[in-house]
Structure formats: C-alpha cells, structure tokens
mmCIF file of N, CA and C in Angstrom:
data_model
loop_
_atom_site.group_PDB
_atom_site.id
_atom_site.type_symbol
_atom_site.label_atom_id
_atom_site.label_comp_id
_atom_site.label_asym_id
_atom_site.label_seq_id
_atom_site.Cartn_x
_atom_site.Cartn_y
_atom_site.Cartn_z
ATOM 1 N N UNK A 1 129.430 -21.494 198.207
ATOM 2 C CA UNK A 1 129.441 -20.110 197.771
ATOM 3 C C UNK A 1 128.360 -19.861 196.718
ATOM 4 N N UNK A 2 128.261 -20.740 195.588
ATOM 5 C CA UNK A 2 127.114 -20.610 194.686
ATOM 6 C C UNK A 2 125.982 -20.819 194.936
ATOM 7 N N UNK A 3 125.688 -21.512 196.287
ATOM 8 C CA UNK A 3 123.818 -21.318 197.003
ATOM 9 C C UNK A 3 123.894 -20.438 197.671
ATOM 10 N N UNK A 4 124.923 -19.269 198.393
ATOM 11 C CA UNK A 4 124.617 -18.212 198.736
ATOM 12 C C UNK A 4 123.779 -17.514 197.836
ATOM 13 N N UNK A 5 124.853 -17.449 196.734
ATOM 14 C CA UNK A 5 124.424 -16.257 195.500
ATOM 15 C C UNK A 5 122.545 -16.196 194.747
ATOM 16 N N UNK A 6 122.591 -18.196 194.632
ATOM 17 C CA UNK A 6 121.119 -18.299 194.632
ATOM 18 C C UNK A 6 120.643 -17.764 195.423
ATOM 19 N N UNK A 7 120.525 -18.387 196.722
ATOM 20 C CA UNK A 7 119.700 -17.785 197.653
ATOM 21 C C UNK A 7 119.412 -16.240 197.680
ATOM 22 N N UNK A 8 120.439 -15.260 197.266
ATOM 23 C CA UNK A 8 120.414 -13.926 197.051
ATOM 24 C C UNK A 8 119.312 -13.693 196.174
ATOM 25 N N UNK A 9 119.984 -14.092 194.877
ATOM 26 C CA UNK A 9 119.141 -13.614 193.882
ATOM 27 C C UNK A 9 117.565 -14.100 193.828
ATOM 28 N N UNK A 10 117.475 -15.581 194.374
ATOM 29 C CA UNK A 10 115.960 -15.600 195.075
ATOM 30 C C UNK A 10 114.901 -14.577 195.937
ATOM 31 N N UNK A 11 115.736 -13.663 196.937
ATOM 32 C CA UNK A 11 115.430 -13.121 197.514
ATOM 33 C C UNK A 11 114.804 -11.893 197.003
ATOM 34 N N UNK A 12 116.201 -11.335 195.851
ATOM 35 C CA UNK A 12 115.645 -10.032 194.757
ATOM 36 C C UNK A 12 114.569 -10.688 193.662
ATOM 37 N N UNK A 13 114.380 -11.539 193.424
ATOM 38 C CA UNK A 13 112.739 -12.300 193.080
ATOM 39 C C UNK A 13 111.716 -11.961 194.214
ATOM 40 N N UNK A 14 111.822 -12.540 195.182
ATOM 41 C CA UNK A 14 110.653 -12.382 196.118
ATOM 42 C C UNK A 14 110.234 -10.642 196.189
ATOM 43 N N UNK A 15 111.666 -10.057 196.592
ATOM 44 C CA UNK A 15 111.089 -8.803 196.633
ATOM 45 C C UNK A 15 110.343 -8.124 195.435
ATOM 46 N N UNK A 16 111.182 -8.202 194.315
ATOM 47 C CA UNK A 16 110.334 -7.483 193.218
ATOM 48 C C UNK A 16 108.805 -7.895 192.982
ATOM 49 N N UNK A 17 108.518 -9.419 193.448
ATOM 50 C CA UNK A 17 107.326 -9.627 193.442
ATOM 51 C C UNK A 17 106.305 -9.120 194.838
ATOM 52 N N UNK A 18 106.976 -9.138 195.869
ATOM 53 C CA UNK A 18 106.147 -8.406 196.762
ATOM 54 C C UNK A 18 106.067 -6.774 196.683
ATOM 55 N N UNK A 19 106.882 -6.199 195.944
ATOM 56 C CA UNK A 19 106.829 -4.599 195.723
ATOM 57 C C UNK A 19 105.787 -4.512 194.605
ATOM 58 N N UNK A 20 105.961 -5.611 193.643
ATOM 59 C CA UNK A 20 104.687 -5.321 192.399
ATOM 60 C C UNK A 20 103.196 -5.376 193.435
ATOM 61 N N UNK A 21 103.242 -6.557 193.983
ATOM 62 C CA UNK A 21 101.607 -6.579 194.682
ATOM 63 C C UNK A 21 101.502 -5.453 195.226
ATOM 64 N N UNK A 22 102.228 -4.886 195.574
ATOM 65 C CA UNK A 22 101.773 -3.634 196.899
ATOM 66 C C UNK A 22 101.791 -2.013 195.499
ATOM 67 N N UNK A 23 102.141 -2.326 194.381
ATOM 68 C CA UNK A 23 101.649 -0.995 193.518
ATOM 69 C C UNK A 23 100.578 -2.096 192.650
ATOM 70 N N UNK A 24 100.092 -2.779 192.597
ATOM 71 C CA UNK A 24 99.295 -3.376 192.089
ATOM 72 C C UNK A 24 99.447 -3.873 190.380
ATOM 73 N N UNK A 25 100.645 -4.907 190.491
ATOM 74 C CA UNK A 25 101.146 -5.055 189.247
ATOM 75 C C UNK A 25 100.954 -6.519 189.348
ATOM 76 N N UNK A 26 101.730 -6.742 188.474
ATOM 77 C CA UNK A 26 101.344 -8.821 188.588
ATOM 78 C C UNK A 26 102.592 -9.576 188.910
ATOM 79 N N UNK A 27 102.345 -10.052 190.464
ATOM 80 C CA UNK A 27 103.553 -10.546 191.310
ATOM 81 C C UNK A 27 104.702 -11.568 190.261
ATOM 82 N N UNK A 28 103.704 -12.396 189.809
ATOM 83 C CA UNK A 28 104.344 -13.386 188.899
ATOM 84 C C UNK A 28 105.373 -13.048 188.125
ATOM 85 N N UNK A 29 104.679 -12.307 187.434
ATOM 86 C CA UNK A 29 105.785 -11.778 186.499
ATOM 87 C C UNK A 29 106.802 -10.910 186.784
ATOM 88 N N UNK A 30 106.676 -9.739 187.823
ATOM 89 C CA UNK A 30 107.868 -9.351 188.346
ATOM 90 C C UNK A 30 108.733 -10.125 189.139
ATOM 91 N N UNK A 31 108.381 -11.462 189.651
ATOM 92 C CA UNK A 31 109.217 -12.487 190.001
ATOM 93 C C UNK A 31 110.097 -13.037 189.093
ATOM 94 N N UNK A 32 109.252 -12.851 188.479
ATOM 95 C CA UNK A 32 110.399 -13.815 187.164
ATOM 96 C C UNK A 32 111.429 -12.465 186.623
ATOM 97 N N UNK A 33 111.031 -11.317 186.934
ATOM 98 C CA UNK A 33 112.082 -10.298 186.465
ATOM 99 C C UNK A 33 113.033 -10.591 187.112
ATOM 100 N N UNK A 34 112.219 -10.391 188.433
ATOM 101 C CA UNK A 34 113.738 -10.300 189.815
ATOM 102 C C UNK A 34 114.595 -11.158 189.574
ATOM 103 N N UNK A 35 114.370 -12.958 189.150
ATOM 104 C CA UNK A 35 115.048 -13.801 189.016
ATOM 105 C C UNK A 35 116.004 -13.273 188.068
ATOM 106 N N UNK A 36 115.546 -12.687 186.699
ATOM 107 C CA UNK A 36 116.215 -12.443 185.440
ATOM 108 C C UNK A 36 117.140 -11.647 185.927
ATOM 109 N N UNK A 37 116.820 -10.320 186.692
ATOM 110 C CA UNK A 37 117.728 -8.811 186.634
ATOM 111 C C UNK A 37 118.875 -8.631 187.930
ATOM 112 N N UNK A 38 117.475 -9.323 188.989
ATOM 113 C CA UNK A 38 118.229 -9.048 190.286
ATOM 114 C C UNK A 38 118.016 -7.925 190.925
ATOM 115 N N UNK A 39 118.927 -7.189 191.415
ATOM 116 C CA UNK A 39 118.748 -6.129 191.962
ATOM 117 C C UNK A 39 118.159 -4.786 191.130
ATOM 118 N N UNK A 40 118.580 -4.795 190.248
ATOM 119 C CA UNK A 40 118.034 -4.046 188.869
ATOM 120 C C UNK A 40 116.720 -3.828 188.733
ATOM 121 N N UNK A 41 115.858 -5.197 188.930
ATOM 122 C CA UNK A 41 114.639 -5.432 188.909
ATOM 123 C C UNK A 41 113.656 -4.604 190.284
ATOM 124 N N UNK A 42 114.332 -5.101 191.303
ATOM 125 C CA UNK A 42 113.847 -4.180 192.368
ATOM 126 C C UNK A 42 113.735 -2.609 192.333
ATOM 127 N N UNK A 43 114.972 -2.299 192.040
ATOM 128 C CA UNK A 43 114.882 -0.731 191.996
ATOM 129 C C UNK A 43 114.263 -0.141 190.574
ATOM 130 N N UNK A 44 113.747 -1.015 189.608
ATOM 131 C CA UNK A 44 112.866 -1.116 188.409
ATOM 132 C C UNK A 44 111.509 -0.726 189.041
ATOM 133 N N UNK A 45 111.111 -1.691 189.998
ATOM 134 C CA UNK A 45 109.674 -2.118 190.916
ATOM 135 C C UNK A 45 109.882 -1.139 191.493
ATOM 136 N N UNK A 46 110.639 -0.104 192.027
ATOM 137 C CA UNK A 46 110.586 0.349 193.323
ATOM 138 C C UNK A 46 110.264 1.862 192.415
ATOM 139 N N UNK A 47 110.929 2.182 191.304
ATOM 140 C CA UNK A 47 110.605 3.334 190.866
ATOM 141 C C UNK A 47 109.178 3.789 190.133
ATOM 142 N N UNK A 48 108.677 2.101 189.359
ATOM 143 C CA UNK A 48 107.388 2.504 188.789
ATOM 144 C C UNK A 48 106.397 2.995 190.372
ATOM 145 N N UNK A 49 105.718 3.817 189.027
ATOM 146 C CA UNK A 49 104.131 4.421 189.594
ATOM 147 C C UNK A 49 103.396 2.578 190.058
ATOM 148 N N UNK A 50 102.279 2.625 191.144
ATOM 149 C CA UNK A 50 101.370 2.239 191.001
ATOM 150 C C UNK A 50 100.372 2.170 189.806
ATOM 151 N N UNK A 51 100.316 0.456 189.285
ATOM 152 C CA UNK A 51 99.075 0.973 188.253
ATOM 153 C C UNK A 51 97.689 1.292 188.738
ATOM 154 N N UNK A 52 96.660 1.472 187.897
ATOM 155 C CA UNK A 52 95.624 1.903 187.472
ATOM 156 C C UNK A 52 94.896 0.945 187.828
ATOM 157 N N UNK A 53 93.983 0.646 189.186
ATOM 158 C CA UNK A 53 93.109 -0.494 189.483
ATOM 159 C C UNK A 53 91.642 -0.022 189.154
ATOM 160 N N UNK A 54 90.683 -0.896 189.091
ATOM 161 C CA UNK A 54 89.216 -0.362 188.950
ATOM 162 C C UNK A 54 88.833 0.630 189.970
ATOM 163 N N UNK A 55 89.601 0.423 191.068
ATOM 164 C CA UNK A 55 89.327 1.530 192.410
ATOM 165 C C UNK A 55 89.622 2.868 192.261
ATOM 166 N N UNK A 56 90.763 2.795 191.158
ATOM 167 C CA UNK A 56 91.612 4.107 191.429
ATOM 168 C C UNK A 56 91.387 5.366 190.107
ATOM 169 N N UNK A 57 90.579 4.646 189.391
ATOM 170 C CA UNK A 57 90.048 5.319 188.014
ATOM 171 C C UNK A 57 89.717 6.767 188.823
ATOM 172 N N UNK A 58 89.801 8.253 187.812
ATOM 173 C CA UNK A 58 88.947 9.420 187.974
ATOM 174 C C UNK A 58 88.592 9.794 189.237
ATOM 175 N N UNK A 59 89.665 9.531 190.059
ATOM 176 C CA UNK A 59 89.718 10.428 191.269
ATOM 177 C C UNK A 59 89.624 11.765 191.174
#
C-alpha cells in the first residue's frame, strides 16, 4: 500500500516538472515541489503564467 502512494506522489513530481518545461520554468525544481506538495504543486504549475524567455520579450 505505501509504494502505491510513492509511486503516486512520484508521478505528481514528474508532472509538475513536465508542466514547468512546457511554461518555461525550471523542471528541477518544480520536481522537487511536486515531490514536497503533491497535487498542490501541480495545480500551483498549472495556474502560473508562462515565464518570460529571451524569445518572448516586447511582443
């Protein structure tokens, strides 16, 4: 029952880190949120804006 729950909360790691890459944040470290928050973390990731890349300046 308790490597389910890992395995879960691994998963809300992976995601928060694949939702940061795709607004252009730093996977790493929202991984390590996801690990910390969990689901929390995702819908954290899921609500920020995209940051500010050299591409996206003064449109």
């Amino acid at each position: 029952m308790a490597l389910e729950y890992l395995l879960l909360w691994a998963m809300f790691g992976f995601a928060a880190g694949s939702l940061a890459k795709g607004k252009n944040r730093r996977q790493n470290i929202w991984f390590c949120i996801g690990l910390l928050l969990g689901p929390f973390a995702v819908l954290i990731i899921a609500i920020l804006k995209p940051a500010q890349g050299p591409e996206q300046k003064y449109k």
